[in-house]
Amino acid sequence: MATIINGKEVAAKIRAELKKEVEELIKNGIYPKLAVIMVGNDSASAVYVRNKSKACNEIGIEFEEFLMEENTTREQLLELIDKLNNRKDINGILLQSPIPKHLDIREAFNAINYKKDVDGFHPINVGKLAIGEDCFISCTPAGVIKMLEEYNIPIEGKHAVVIGRSNIVGKPLSQCLLNKNATVTICHSRTKNLEEITKQADILVAAIGKPKFVTENMVKQNAVVIDVGINRTEDGKLVGDVDYEKVEPKATYITPVPGGVGPMTIAMLMTNVVKAAKNLK
Amino acid sequence: MATIINGKEVAAKIRAELKKEVEELIKNGIYPKLAVIMVGNDSASAVYVRNKSKACNEIGIEFEEFLMEENTTREQLLELIDKLNNRKDINGILLQSPIPKHLDIREAFNAINYKKDVDGFHPINVGKLAIGEDCFISCTPAGVIKMLEEYNIPIEGKHAVVIGRSNIVGKPLSQCLLNKNATVTICHSRTKNLEEITKQADILVAAIGKPKFVTENMVKQNAVVIDVGINRTEDGKLVGDVDYEKVEPKATYITPVPGGVGPMTIAMLMTNVVKAAKNLK
């Protein structure tokens, strides 16, 4: 029987610590503040933004939302980013993805001042993570590492296999695991003999966005299994990238979906906003 | 019998192409120019810088050397970098490593304008490489990819194993191989069961700086073996990180030392200087 990694609990602990920290900052006249930009009317995005707003509220981080029309132009978006870059009261800027297709999200991410880039998407932060310098780390990868640490799961010298190479999860998580001295393999859609590789993983991370993709035959006995996927099934349920029921008996530790990696992402975003506020002291 | 990848030949071909390109640029009033900063009196560095100067000369790239005393201060070094960042006639800036220990080379690299960072060491270039954007790629990794391409060695879907995780070779090369759709594993000093992993490699890269470290038992039959190491033995010979005589019979392709990856590094540096000159058009 695997130990279930309770992301909700770890996230709640982090948020409680942050709340105390923010109280201290406020006493010193520092008011952490997050600006969230949303372009268009994506309903899933609206839910995410609401959750971020709630988390800020609970911790004492100020929150300001910037809702832009679906037909926003490139110039209007860049102008808003520029304005927020220059506003002294704002420490963190987050551009909620996706944005309408006529806009270039990468250009927009790159326009955010890297010192306010609490999502860790700016090339400078991505580069600093690779080099091993202090930076903002993308929230989901940072959350995965934090979970492993909270459960005292050793990373150094372990073979970590990451399935998925997105710029938001797979690639930065590989860097994080490497920085923690794991031997790291990145697999993706072009990987041949995937099962042969994943079966070697001491720590297996699934971040591909395919429901129940990782089956028990892909997992080594006693592996640590981290499921980053959040997929909605036809009947409205949330399932991860891992076939939980079948994989769980083989794992020593496993994250559930929901309640695993998900809550960590927002907790790490809050951590980044507080870090940004402290950096700007 | 393995095919020997002739880096000297590939590098000569690249330099010949660059020479033609530079002639065209000069006709259009664009004069590519590389500035090299050397701090202190490292004798190996002096040789490297001389080789870079010769390559520039051959191709028609202007070259200016800035020799600073061993006791150069942080402020003096940063001031010079700032001056070169602002000089319109200079397209590429290279800070020769190592620099004296009282100076912070990372700070100095980060101070170089990323548009003139022909070594690809600036966080922005490192980050852009990871994200998959156009950038300056570190010369040795770029050279390795170029060699594979020149010999029509397929990368996509292959399992590439990189031994070594330096910021100059191992890490950026892993990114390059991933961008070319290889499944990538990075191994390093903390890796357990190294042999078990390297034996799976379709493409095995050794970049650790330990003479003859990779022995035949670590190599899969028919692997492609790339040796980035340049080590000097006690009797003054150059040897790679791979035990060439023993590994060669198992490989389909192999790079020798010297004459393999080495010459590619300078050729790719020249490529980056020309790219910088074109970018600034």
XYZ file of C-alpha atoms in Angstrom:
562
model
C 0.000 0.000 0.000
C 1.401 3.331 -1.056
C 1.517 6.387 1.166
C -0.784 8.945 -0.398
C 0.913 12.312 -0.743
C -1.641 14.780 0.503
C -1.096 17.900 -1.559
C -4.042 19.655 0.022
C -2.457 19.293 3.442
C 1.026 20.377 2.334
C -0.456 23.334 0.470
C -2.504 24.360 3.518
C 0.628 24.272 5.664
C 2.490 26.469 3.159
C -0.384 28.914 2.981
C -0.530 29.131 6.784
C 3.190 29.889 6.931
C 2.826 32.488 4.193
C -0.017 34.146 6.056
C 2.239 34.704 9.072
C 5.026 35.947 6.828
C 2.718 38.397 5.078
C 1.525 39.726 8.441
C 5.142 40.498 9.303
C 5.770 42.111 5.918
C 2.717 44.315 6.309
C 3.965 45.424 9.717
C 7.072 46.592 7.874
C 5.052 48.461 5.290
C 5.396 45.854 2.552
C 2.111 44.890 0.911
C 2.523 41.926 -1.459
C 0.258 42.320 -4.446
C -0.517 40.115 -7.417
C -1.904 41.386 -10.716
C -3.678 38.828 -12.893
C -4.357 39.526 -16.548
C -7.087 37.554 -18.287
C -7.824 38.032 -21.975
C -11.117 36.714 -23.353
C -13.703 34.470 -21.761
C -12.219 31.040 -21.150
C -14.479 29.456 -18.527
C -11.770 27.175 -17.068
C -9.460 30.180 -16.750
C -12.142 32.053 -14.853
C -12.222 29.233 -12.283
C -8.414 29.221 -11.954
C -8.299 32.985 -11.509
C -11.036 32.837 -8.872
C -9.039 30.214 -6.956
C -5.931 32.364 -7.102
C -7.905 35.354 -5.885
C -9.271 33.313 -2.966
C -5.798 32.097 -2.012
C -4.443 35.661 -2.074
C -7.320 36.830 0.052
C -6.785 34.107 2.644
C -3.056 34.879 2.931
C -3.371 38.649 2.929
C -1.899 39.236 -0.523
C -3.591 42.040 -2.429
C -5.091 41.009 -5.732
C -6.056 43.001 -8.785
C -7.683 41.507 -11.829
C -7.353 42.929 -15.332
C -10.010 41.571 -17.646
C -9.418 42.293 -21.311
C -11.805 41.739 -24.192
C -11.475 38.793 -26.575
C -10.544 41.230 -29.364
C -7.709 42.883 -27.398
C -4.848 43.908 -29.682
C -1.189 43.028 -29.243
C -0.444 46.668 -28.486
C -3.130 46.900 -25.805
C -1.851 43.776 -24.058
C 1.791 44.878 -24.158
C 0.789 48.327 -22.955
C -1.002 46.875 -19.942
C 1.993 44.664 -19.132
C 4.261 47.673 -19.386
C 2.013 49.647 -17.053
C 2.021 46.817 -14.494
C 5.797 46.413 -14.830
C 6.109 50.035 -13.763
C 3.528 50.056 -10.974
C 5.437 50.032 -7.696
C 2.511 48.578 -5.733
C 2.476 45.385 -7.824
C 5.070 42.683 -7.067
C 3.765 39.852 -9.187
C 2.230 39.759 -12.652
C 0.489 36.690 -13.988
C -0.910 36.348 -17.474
C -3.556 33.628 -17.363
C -3.254 31.193 -20.256
C -4.746 30.555 -22.739
C -5.155 33.897 -24.463
C -6.950 34.385 -27.804
C -5.113 32.901 -30.767
C -4.404 36.179 -32.552
C -2.085 37.100 -29.668
C 1.425 35.700 -29.093
C 1.532 34.481 -25.495
C 5.305 33.951 -25.605
C 5.849 37.572 -26.607
C 3.599 38.613 -23.756
C 5.373 36.400 -21.189
C 8.716 37.796 -22.356
C 7.429 41.344 -21.877
C 6.742 40.824 -18.166
C 9.538 42.188 -15.952
C 11.350 39.049 -14.840
C 11.463 40.372 -11.294
C 7.649 40.266 -11.248
C 7.408 37.015 -13.236
C 5.886 34.911 -10.456
C 4.979 32.185 -12.953
C 8.678 31.672 -13.798
C 8.009 31.699 -17.553
C 10.391 34.520 -18.577
C 13.531 33.281 -20.377
C 15.733 34.862 -17.697
C 14.031 32.821 -14.983
C 14.077 29.676 -17.132
C 17.779 30.239 -17.824
C 18.641 30.963 -14.209
C 16.897 27.760 -13.142
C 19.010 25.804 -15.647
C 22.227 27.492 -14.513
C 21.302 26.987 -10.856
C 20.839 30.643 -9.865
C 18.156 32.065 -7.598
C 15.024 32.751 -9.665
C 11.273 32.327 -9.881
C 10.570 28.680 -10.574
C 7.459 27.645 -12.479
C 4.834 26.842 -9.814
C 3.891 23.243 -10.615
C 7.496 21.949 -10.762
C 8.319 23.883 -7.592
C 5.268 22.317 -5.968
C 6.334 18.795 -6.938
C 9.777 19.289 -5.388
C 8.222 20.797 -2.263
C 5.945 17.750 -1.869
C 8.843 15.331 -2.188
C 10.746 17.312 0.416
C 7.808 17.498 2.820
C 7.525 13.715 2.709
C 11.296 13.309 3.083
C 11.486 11.410 -0.174
C 15.141 11.304 -1.262
C 15.885 12.752 -4.715
C 19.687 12.705 -4.863
C 21.054 9.787 -6.860
C 17.571 8.589 -7.766
C 16.556 7.996 -11.363
C 13.711 10.403 -12.075
C 11.764 9.899 -15.288
C 9.554 12.742 -16.445
C 6.957 11.999 -19.108
C 6.141 15.237 -20.895
C 8.351 18.133 -21.953
C 6.139 21.197 -21.738
C 7.769 24.537 -20.964
C 5.485 24.869 -17.941
C 5.983 21.487 -16.287
C 8.162 18.826 -17.888
C 11.235 20.852 -18.810
C 11.510 22.997 -15.672
C 10.743 20.003 -13.453
C 13.604 18.105 -15.095
C 15.882 21.019 -14.240
C 14.642 21.049 -10.640
C 15.227 17.317 -10.256
C 18.686 17.660 -11.797
C 19.487 20.528 -9.428
C 18.537 18.145 -6.602
C 21.076 15.635 -7.974
C 18.692 13.130 -9.513
C 19.638 11.323 -12.702
C 16.945 12.628 -15.036
C 15.328 11.217 -18.157
C 12.797 13.210 -20.164
C 10.360 11.221 -22.284
C 7.760 12.567 -24.690
C 5.587 11.740 -27.671
C 8.583 10.741 -29.825
C 10.028 8.395 -27.212
C 10.294 4.815 -28.323
C 10.174 1.958 -25.794
C 8.551 4.266 -23.237
C 7.566 1.448 -20.910
C 11.116 0.148 -20.796
C 12.316 3.559 -19.623
C 9.535 4.404 -17.168
C 10.000 1.026 -15.492
C 13.452 2.163 -14.399
C 12.145 5.207 -12.568
C 12.615 5.542 -8.838
C 10.573 8.721 -9.195
C 8.082 8.744 -12.062
C 6.358 11.973 -13.051
C 3.463 11.996 -15.495
C 2.796 15.378 -17.104
C 1.260 14.695 -20.484
C -2.440 15.429 -20.169
C -3.701 11.993 -21.159
C -6.166 10.366 -18.756
C -4.895 7.179 -17.082
C -1.979 6.989 -19.523
C 0.437 5.470 -17.005
C -0.541 1.885 -16.304
C 0.896 -0.578 -13.793
C 3.130 -2.277 -16.365
C 4.989 1.041 -16.809
C 5.849 1.380 -13.132
C 8.647 -0.213 -11.134
C 7.776 -1.877 -7.854
C 8.241 0.647 -4.990
C 8.428 3.689 -7.253
C 7.351 7.178 -6.183
C 4.613 8.258 -8.590
C 3.755 11.923 -9.139
C 0.707 12.684 -11.245
C 0.601 16.197 -12.687
C -2.318 15.498 -15.025
C -5.769 16.928 -14.474
C -8.154 15.555 -17.074
C -11.924 15.730 -17.077
C -13.690 12.545 -18.165
C -16.944 12.465 -20.136
C -18.952 11.988 -16.960
C -17.386 15.086 -15.422
C -14.922 13.411 -13.075
C -11.317 14.556 -12.640
C -8.654 11.951 -13.379
C -4.915 12.188 -13.602
C -2.401 10.912 -16.147
C -1.905 7.845 -13.946
C -4.284 4.913 -13.682
C -4.380 5.380 -9.925
C -6.199 2.207 -8.826
C -3.854 -0.066 -10.759
C -0.592 1.806 -10.101
C -1.097 2.592 -6.404
C -0.387 -0.979 -5.153
C 3.075 -0.903 -6.779
C 4.085 2.534 -5.488
C 5.617 3.530 -2.158
C 4.275 7.076 -2.536
C 1.665 8.387 -4.936
C -0.201 11.652 -5.500
C -3.964 11.468 -5.986
C -5.981 13.535 -8.484
C -7.560 15.737 -7.266
C -5.803 16.708 -4.044
C -2.241 15.958 -5.102
C -0.107 18.275 -7.218
C -3.036 20.607 -8.036
C -3.266 22.481 -4.717
C 0.515 22.845 -4.634
C 0.570 24.982 -7.770
C -1.383 27.837 -6.218
C 0.546 27.536 -2.942
C 3.823 27.939 -4.853
C 2.409 30.888 -6.776
C 1.652 32.554 -3.446
C 5.192 31.708 -2.298
C 6.552 33.409 -5.424
C 4.463 36.547 -4.859
C 5.781 36.834 -1.303
C 9.320 36.242 -2.573
C 8.843 38.988 -5.169
C 7.616 41.380 -2.500
C 10.651 40.614 -0.328
C 13.048 40.995 -3.289
C 11.680 44.453 -3.988
C 12.139 45.567 -0.367
C 34.440 -0.690 -37.497
C 33.013 2.667 -36.607
C 32.860 5.613 -38.965
C 35.129 8.278 -37.521
C 33.397 11.628 -37.326
C 35.913 14.049 -38.710
C 35.325 17.270 -36.785
C 38.242 18.984 -38.452
C 36.678 18.425 -41.856
C 33.186 19.530 -40.806
C 34.620 22.578 -39.071
C 36.671 23.485 -42.171
C 33.536 23.250 -44.309
C 31.632 25.544 -41.919
C 34.487 28.036 -41.863
C 34.639 28.071 -45.668
C 30.908 28.774 -45.857
C 31.242 31.513 -43.250
C 34.064 33.096 -45.186
C 31.813 33.479 -48.213
C 29.002 34.797 -46.053
C 31.266 37.357 -44.414
C 32.459 38.545 -47.845
C 28.826 39.201 -48.731
C 28.178 40.978 -45.431
C 31.203 43.208 -45.928
C 29.943 44.138 -49.394
C 26.818 45.335 -47.614
C 28.810 47.368 -45.138
C 28.495 44.892 -42.261
C 31.798 44.062 -40.574
C 31.419 41.216 -38.059
C 33.675 41.786 -35.097
C 34.477 39.726 -32.023
C 35.836 41.167 -28.778
C 37.631 38.743 -26.476
C 38.303 39.630 -22.856
C 41.049 37.785 -21.016
C 41.776 38.444 -17.358
C 45.082 37.272 -15.913
C 47.702 34.981 -17.400
C 46.270 31.504 -17.859
C 48.549 29.833 -20.397
C 45.893 27.432 -21.729
C 43.534 30.382 -22.204
C 46.182 32.206 -24.188
C 46.300 29.267 -26.620
C 42.506 29.175 -26.950
C 42.343 32.904 -27.573
C 45.076 32.668 -30.197
C 43.119 29.934 -31.989
C 39.982 32.042 -31.947
C 41.915 34.985 -33.304
C 43.325 32.848 -36.139
C 39.867 31.521 -37.025
C 38.476 35.067 -37.124
C 41.333 36.169 -39.309
C 40.822 33.323 -41.765
C 37.094 34.025 -42.091
C 37.354 37.793 -42.265
C 35.875 38.533 -38.859
C 37.528 41.442 -37.082
C 39.039 40.598 -33.742
C 39.957 42.746 -30.789
C 41.586 41.422 -27.665
C 41.251 43.015 -24.234
C 43.918 41.806 -21.854
C 43.302 42.713 -18.228
C 45.702 42.336 -15.316
C 45.415 39.499 -12.799
C 44.435 42.055 -10.131
C 41.594 43.569 -12.175
C 38.714 44.682 -9.945
C 35.064 43.715 -10.362
C 34.288 47.316 -11.286
C 36.979 47.440 -13.976
C 35.743 44.221 -15.571
C 32.081 45.285 -15.521
C 33.044 48.688 -16.888
C 34.845 47.104 -19.835
C 31.879 44.825 -20.546
C 29.584 47.813 -20.427
C 31.800 49.698 -22.867
C 31.844 46.752 -25.277
C 28.072 46.307 -24.930
C 27.721 49.866 -26.177
C 30.294 49.793 -28.959
C 28.409 49.594 -32.244
C 31.365 48.071 -34.122
C 31.418 44.993 -31.886
C 28.872 42.222 -32.508
C 30.189 39.500 -30.247
C 31.717 39.595 -26.776
C 33.501 36.619 -25.297
C 34.894 36.457 -21.784
C 37.569 33.780 -21.754
C 37.296 31.486 -18.748
C 38.808 30.997 -16.235
C 39.150 34.422 -14.681
C 40.932 35.091 -11.347
C 39.101 33.727 -8.330
C 38.360 37.084 -6.715
C 36.036 37.831 -9.644
C 32.552 36.373 -10.153
C 32.453 34.968 -13.684
C 28.706 34.402 -13.564
C 28.113 38.056 -12.732
C 30.361 38.992 -15.628
C 28.616 36.631 -18.090
C 25.252 38.034 -16.993
C 26.502 41.573 -17.644
C 27.180 40.871 -21.328
C 24.386 42.107 -23.593
C 22.595 38.874 -24.550
C 22.491 40.027 -28.168
C 26.300 39.964 -28.206
C 26.568 36.821 -26.058
C 28.126 34.596 -28.732
C 29.050 32.008 -26.096
C 25.377 31.501 -25.237
C 26.028 31.713 -21.500
C 23.634 34.545 -20.615
C 20.499 33.358 -18.744
C 18.281 34.780 -21.505
C 20.005 32.634 -24.113
C 19.997 29.606 -21.819
C 16.291 30.149 -21.156
C 15.420 30.680 -24.804
C 17.204 27.458 -25.703
C 15.111 25.605 -23.107
C 11.878 27.184 -24.327
C 12.813 26.526 -27.953
C 13.228 30.124 -29.124
C 15.895 31.470 -31.463
C 19.011 32.293 -29.430
C 22.760 31.924 -29.183
C 23.520 28.335 -28.312
C 26.650 27.424 -26.358
C 29.283 26.539 -28.980
C 30.266 22.994 -28.000
C 26.680 21.657 -27.805
C 25.836 23.434 -31.061
C 28.913 21.809 -32.610
C 27.882 18.338 -31.478
C 24.431 18.716 -33.039
C 25.967 20.079 -36.233
C 28.290 17.048 -36.488
C 25.413 14.620 -36.056
C 23.484 16.447 -38.757
C 26.436 16.554 -41.161
C 26.763 12.779 -40.868
C 23.001 12.318 -41.220
C 22.822 10.584 -37.880
C 19.164 10.495 -36.783
C 18.413 12.076 -33.409
C 14.612 11.988 -33.259
C 13.281 9.159 -31.127
C 16.771 8.039 -30.159
C 17.786 7.648 -26.546
C 20.606 10.107 -25.948
C 22.547 9.786 -22.708
C 24.730 12.715 -21.687
C 27.339 12.130 -18.986
C 28.113 15.450 -17.351
C 25.866 18.366 -16.439
C 28.030 21.455 -16.806
C 26.364 24.732 -17.751
C 28.645 24.941 -20.774
C 28.186 21.473 -22.272
C 26.051 18.872 -20.509
C 22.962 20.897 -19.717
C 22.651 22.893 -22.958
C 23.454 19.799 -25.023
C 20.622 17.953 -23.295
C 18.304 20.788 -24.295
C 19.548 20.672 -27.895
C 19.008 16.920 -28.099
C 15.543 17.289 -26.568
C 14.707 20.022 -29.082
C 15.683 17.517 -31.786
C 13.189 15.054 -30.288
C 15.593 12.657 -28.626
C 14.660 10.989 -25.358
C 17.337 12.437 -23.094
C 18.970 11.195 -19.907
C 21.482 13.320 -17.996
C 23.927 11.462 -15.792
C 26.515 12.951 -13.451
C 28.702 12.295 -10.438
C 25.728 11.354 -8.235
C 24.308 8.872 -10.726
C 24.087 5.341 -9.440
C 24.230 2.380 -11.845
C 25.822 4.586 -14.500
C 26.846 1.672 -16.692
C 23.300 0.317 -16.731
C 22.079 3.659 -18.075
C 24.844 4.425 -20.573
C 24.406 0.954 -22.085
C 20.937 2.005 -23.228
C 22.239 4.973 -25.199
C 21.751 5.125 -28.955
C 23.756 8.342 -28.746
C 26.243 8.530 -25.879
C 27.934 11.819 -25.038
C 30.832 12.001 -22.594
C 31.449 15.469 -21.154
C 32.989 14.958 -17.751
C 36.689 15.720 -18.088
C 37.984 12.341 -16.931
C 40.466 10.622 -19.265
C 39.231 7.346 -20.779
C 36.321 7.260 -18.338
C 33.928 5.579 -20.774
C 34.945 1.977 -21.310
C 33.534 -0.609 -23.694
C 31.318 -2.212 -21.050
C 29.431 1.093 -20.758
C 28.570 1.246 -24.444
C 25.794 -0.459 -26.374
C 26.689 -2.293 -29.575
C 26.189 0.090 -32.546
C 25.973 3.238 -30.449
C 27.001 6.682 -31.678
C 29.725 7.914 -29.320
C 30.548 11.608 -28.941
C 33.571 12.511 -26.869
C 33.630 16.089 -25.600
C 36.554 15.539 -23.219
C 39.994 16.992 -23.844
C 42.405 15.759 -21.165
C 46.160 15.991 -21.152
C 47.965 12.878 -19.934
C 51.192 12.946 -17.946
C 53.231 12.340 -21.088
C 51.623 15.333 -22.764
C 49.166 13.518 -25.040
C 45.565 14.597 -25.529
C 42.948 11.997 -24.687
C 39.196 12.188 -24.486
C 36.705 11.008 -21.879
C 36.239 7.845 -23.932
C 38.650 4.918 -24.058
C 38.750 5.212 -27.831
C 40.603 2.006 -28.779
C 38.287 -0.190 -26.754
C 35.010 1.603 -27.509
C 35.502 2.215 -31.237
C 34.836 -1.402 -32.305
C 31.379 -1.301 -30.683
C 30.334 2.065 -32.134
C 28.786 2.883 -35.518
C 30.080 6.450 -35.306
C 32.674 7.908 -32.967
C 34.504 11.210 -32.551
C 38.267 11.110 -32.045
C 40.263 13.310 -29.656
C 41.817 15.469 -30.983
C 40.052 16.261 -34.237
C 36.500 15.526 -33.142
C 34.343 17.903 -31.155
C 37.218 20.320 -30.455
C 37.442 22.034 -33.856
C 33.645 22.337 -33.963
C 33.558 24.614 -30.918
C 35.484 27.420 -32.610
C 33.570 26.940 -35.871
C 30.288 27.391 -33.999
C 31.672 30.441 -32.217
C 32.415 31.939 -35.621
C 28.887 31.003 -36.720
C 27.496 32.841 -33.691
C 29.544 35.966 -34.399
C 28.232 36.070 -37.973
C 24.694 35.499 -36.686
C 25.144 38.380 -34.220
C 26.343 40.647 -37.020
C 23.313 39.733 -39.126
C 20.914 40.235 -36.197
C 22.244 43.742 -35.687
C 21.761 44.648 -39.336
